Tab-separated table of C-alpha atoms in Angstrom:
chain	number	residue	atom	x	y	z
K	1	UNK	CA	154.577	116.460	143.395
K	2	UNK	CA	151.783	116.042	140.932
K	3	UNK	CA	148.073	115.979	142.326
K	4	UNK	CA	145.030	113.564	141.312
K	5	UNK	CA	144.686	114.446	137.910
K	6	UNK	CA	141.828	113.072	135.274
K	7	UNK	CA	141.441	113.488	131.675
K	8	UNK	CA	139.323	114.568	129.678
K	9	UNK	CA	137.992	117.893	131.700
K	10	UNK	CA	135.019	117.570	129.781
K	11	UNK	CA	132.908	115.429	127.860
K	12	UNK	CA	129.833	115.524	125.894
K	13	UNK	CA	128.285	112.366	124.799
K	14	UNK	CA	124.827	111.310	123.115
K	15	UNK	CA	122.173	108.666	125.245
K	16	UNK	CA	123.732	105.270	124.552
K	17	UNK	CA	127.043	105.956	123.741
K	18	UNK	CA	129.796	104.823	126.300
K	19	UNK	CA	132.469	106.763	127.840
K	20	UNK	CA	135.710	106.018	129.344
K	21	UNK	CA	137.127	108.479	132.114
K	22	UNK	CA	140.700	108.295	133.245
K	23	UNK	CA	142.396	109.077	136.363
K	24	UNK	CA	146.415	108.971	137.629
K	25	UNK	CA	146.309	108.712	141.491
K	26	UNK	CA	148.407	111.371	143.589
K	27	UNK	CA	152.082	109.816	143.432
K	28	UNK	CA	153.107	106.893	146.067
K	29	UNK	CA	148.739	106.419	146.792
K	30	UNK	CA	147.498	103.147	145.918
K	31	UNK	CA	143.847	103.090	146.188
K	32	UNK	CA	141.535	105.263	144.072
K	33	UNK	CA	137.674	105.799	144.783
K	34	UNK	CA	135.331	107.345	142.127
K	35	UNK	CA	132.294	109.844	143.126
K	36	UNK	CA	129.809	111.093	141.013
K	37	UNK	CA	128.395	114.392	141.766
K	38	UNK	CA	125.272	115.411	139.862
K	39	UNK	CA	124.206	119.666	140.543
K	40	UNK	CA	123.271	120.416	143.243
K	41	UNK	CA	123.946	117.150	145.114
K	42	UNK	CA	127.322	116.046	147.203
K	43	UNK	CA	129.470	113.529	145.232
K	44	UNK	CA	128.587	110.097	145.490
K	45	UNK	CA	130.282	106.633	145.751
K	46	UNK	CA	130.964	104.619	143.122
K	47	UNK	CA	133.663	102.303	143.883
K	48	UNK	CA	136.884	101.378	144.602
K	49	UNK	CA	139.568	100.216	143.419
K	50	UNK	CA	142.978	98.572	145.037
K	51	UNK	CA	145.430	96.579	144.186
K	52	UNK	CA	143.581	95.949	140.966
K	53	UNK	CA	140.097	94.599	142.467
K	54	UNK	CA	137.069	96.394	143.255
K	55	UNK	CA	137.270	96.553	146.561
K	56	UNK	CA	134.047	98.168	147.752
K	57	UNK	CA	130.710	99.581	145.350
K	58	UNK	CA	128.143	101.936	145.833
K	59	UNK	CA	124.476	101.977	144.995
K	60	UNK	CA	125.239	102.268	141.240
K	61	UNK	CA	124.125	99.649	138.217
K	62	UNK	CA	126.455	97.322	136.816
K	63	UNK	CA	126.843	100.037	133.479
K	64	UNK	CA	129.303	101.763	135.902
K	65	UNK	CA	132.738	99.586	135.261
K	66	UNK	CA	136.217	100.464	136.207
K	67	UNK	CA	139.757	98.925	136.059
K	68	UNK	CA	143.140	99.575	138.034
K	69	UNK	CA	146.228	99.129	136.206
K	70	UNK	CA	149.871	97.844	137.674
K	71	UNK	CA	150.876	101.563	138.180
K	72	UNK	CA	147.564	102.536	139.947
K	73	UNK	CA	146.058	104.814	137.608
K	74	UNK	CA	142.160	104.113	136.638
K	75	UNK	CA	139.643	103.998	134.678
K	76	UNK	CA	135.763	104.541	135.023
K	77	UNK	CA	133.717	102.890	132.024
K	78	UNK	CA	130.022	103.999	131.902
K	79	UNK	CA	127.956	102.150	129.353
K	80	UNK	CA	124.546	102.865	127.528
K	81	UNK	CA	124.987	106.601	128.466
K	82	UNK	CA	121.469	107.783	130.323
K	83	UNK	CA	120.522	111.934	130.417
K	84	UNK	CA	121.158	111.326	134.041
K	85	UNK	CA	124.394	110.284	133.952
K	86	UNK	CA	125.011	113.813	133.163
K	87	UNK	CA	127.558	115.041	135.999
K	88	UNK	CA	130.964	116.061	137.202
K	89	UNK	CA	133.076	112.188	137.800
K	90	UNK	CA	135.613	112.571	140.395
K	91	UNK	CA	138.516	110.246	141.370
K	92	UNK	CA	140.344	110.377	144.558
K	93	UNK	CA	143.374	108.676	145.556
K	94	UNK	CA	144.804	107.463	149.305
K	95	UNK	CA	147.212	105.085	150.799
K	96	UNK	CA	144.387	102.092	152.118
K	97	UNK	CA	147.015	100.619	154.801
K	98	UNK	CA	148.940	103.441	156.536
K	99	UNK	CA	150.058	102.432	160.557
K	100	UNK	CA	149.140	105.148	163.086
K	101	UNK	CA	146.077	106.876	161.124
K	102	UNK	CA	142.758	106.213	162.202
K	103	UNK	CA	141.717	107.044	158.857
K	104	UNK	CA	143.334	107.537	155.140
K	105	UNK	CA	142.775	111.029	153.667
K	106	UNK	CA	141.156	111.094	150.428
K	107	UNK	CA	142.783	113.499	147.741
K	108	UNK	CA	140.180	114.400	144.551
K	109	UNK	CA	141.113	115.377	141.120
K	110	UNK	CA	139.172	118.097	139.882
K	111	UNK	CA	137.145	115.907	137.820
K	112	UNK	CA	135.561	115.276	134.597
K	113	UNK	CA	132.095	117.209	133.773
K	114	UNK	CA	130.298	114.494	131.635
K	115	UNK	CA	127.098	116.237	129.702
K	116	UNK	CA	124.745	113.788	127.923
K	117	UNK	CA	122.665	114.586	125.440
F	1	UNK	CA	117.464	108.644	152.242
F	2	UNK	CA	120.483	111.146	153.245
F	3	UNK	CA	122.753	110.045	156.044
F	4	UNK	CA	124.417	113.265	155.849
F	5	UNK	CA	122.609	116.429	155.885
F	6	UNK	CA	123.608	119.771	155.902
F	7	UNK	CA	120.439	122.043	155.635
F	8	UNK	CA	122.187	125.245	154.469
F	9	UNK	CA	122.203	125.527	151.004
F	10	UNK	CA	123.853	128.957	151.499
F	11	UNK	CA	125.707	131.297	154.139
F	12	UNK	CA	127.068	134.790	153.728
F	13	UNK	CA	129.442	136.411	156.619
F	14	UNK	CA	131.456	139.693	156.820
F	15	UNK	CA	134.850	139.237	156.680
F	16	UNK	CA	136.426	138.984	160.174
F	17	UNK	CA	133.234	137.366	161.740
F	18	UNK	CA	132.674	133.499	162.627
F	19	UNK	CA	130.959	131.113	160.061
F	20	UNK	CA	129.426	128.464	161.614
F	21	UNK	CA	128.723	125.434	159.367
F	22	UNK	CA	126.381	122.518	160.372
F	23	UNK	CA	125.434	119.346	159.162
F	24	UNK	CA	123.113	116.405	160.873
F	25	UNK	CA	123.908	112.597	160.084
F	26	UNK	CA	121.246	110.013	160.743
F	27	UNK	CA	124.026	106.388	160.684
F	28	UNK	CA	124.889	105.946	164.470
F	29	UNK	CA	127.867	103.871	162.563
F	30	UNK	CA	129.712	106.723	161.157
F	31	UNK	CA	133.216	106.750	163.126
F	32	UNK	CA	134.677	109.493	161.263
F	33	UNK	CA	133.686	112.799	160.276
F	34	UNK	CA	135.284	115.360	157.765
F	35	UNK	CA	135.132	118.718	156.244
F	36	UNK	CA	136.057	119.292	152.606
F	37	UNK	CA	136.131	122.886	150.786
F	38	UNK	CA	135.364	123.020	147.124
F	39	UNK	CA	135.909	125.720	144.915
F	40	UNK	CA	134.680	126.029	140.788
F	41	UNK	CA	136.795	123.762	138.854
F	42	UNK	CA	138.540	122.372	141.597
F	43	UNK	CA	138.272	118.592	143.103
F	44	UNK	CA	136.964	119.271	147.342
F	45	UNK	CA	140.116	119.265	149.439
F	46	UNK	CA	140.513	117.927	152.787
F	47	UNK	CA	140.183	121.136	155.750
F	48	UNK	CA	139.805	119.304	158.964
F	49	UNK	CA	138.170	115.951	160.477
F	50	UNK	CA	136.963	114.176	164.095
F	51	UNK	CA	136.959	111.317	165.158
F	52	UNK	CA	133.450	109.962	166.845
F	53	UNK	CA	135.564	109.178	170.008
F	54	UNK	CA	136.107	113.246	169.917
F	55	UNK	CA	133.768	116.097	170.394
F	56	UNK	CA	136.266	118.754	169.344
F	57	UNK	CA	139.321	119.552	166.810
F	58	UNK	CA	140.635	122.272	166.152
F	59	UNK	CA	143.423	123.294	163.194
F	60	UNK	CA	144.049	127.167	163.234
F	61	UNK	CA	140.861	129.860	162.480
F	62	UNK	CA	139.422	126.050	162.155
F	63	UNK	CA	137.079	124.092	164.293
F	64	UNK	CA	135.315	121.207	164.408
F	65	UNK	CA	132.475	120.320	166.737
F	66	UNK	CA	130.824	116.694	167.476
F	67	UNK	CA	127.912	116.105	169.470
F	68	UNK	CA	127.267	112.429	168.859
F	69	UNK	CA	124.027	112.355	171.068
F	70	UNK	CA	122.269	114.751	168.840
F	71	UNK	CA	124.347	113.147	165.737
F	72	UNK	CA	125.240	116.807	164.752
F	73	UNK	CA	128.241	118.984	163.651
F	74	UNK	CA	129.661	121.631	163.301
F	75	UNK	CA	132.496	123.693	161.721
F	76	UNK	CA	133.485	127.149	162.827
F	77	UNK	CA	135.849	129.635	160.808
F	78	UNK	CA	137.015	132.300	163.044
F	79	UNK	CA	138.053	134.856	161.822
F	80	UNK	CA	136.669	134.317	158.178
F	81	UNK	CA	138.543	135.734	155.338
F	82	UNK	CA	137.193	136.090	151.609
F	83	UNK	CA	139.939	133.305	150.716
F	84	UNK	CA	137.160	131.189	152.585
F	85	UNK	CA	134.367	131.614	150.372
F	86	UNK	CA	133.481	128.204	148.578
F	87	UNK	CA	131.288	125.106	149.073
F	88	UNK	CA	131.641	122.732	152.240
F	89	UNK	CA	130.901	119.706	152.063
F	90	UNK	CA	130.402	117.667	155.656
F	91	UNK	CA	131.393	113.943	154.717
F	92	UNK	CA	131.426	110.876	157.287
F	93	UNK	CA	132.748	107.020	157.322
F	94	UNK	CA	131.430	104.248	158.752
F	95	UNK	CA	133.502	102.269	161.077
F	96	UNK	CA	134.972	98.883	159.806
F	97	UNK	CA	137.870	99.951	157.761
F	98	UNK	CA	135.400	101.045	155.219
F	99	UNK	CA	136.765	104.093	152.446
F	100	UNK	CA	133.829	105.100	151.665
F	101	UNK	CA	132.620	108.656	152.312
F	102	UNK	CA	129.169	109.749	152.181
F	103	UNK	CA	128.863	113.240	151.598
F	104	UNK	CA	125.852	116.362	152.074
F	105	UNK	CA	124.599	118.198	149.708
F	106	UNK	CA	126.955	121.299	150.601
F	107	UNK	CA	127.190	124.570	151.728
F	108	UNK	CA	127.804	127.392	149.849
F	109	UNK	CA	129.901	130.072	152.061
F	110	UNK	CA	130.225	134.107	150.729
F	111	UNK	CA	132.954	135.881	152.880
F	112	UNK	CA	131.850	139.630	152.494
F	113	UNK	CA	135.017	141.974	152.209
């Protein structure tokens, strides 16, 4: 049974440029969340995504995008690049609505390392 | 402003003693609390989580400690093995079907053979 994975593993990109990061949700999970973890610091939320909609957003500017396709697999869409967006993206995938939990474990991909130059 | 602290940048143990991991939260809303372990190159996995109606889990050399009156926890690996060594990270929800974790900065834990 195949994990959270995300492509590319890394990433270099200039200030302004756009990126597009990709993620394919552990199988039979329908909900995927996207964290951004800069050094040093815990990962972040960015958003996420279910059944196609944002369902929930972080503290994060409207350059941060993302998309859910039909088979559940996402994408995160970062435009005009800033040297601070310089960190490792990381998707993680649950089940949102699963009876008898009190809460829906998260599992991450190992994420994408995004430099910015 | 960091609802979830955890203080320790670092911790070092010999192998066989108890690591004791700790992390403050300031959001009196948080109804669920959780323990990931992250190693280089690898996403955080899941180790072990509490519920705020708990004060106490436990899941093998694994345990979790919640004392909501002082909004503090704990994790304690007993014995701890070199297999252990990594970053933890202390993550919480807030209550209202939210997803959304909000994690600390870390931990980094050595397990000295």
């Amino acid at each position: 049974d195949a994990g959270v994975t995300q492509s590319p593993t890394h990433l270099i990109k200039t200030r302004g440029q756009q990126v597009t990061l990709r993620c394919s949700p552990k199988s039979g999970h329908d909900t995927v969340s996207w964290y951004q973890q800069a050094l040093g610091q815990g990962p972040q939320f960015i958003f996420q995504y279910y059944e196609e909609e944002e369902r929930q957003r972080g503290n994060f500017p409207d350059r941060f995008s993302g998309h859910q396709f039909p088979n559940y697999s996402s994408e995160l869409n970062v435009n005009a690049l800033l040297l601070g967006d310089s960190a490792l993206y990381l998707c993680a995938s649950s089940l949102l609505f699963r009876t008898g939990k009190p809460y829906n474990e998260q599992f991450f991909g190992p994420g994408t390392r995004l430099t910015v130059l | 402003d960091q609802q979830v602290k955890q203080n320790s940048p670092s911790l070092s143990v010999q192998e066989g003693r108890i690591s004791i991991l700790n992390c403050d939260y300031t959001n009196s809303m948080f109804d669920y609390f959780l323990w990931y372990k992250k190693y280089p190159a690898e996403g955080p996995t899941f180790l072990i989580s509490i519920s705020s109606i708990k004060d106490k889990n436990e899941d093998g050399r694994f345990t979790v400690f919640l004392n909501k009156s002082a909004k503090h926890l704990s994790l304690h690996i007993v014995p701890s093995q070199p297999g252990d060594s990594a970053v933890y990270f202390c993550a919480a929800r807030a209550q209202g079907g939210s997803e959304k974790l909000v994690f600390g900065k870390g931990t980094k834990l050595t397990v000295n053979p």
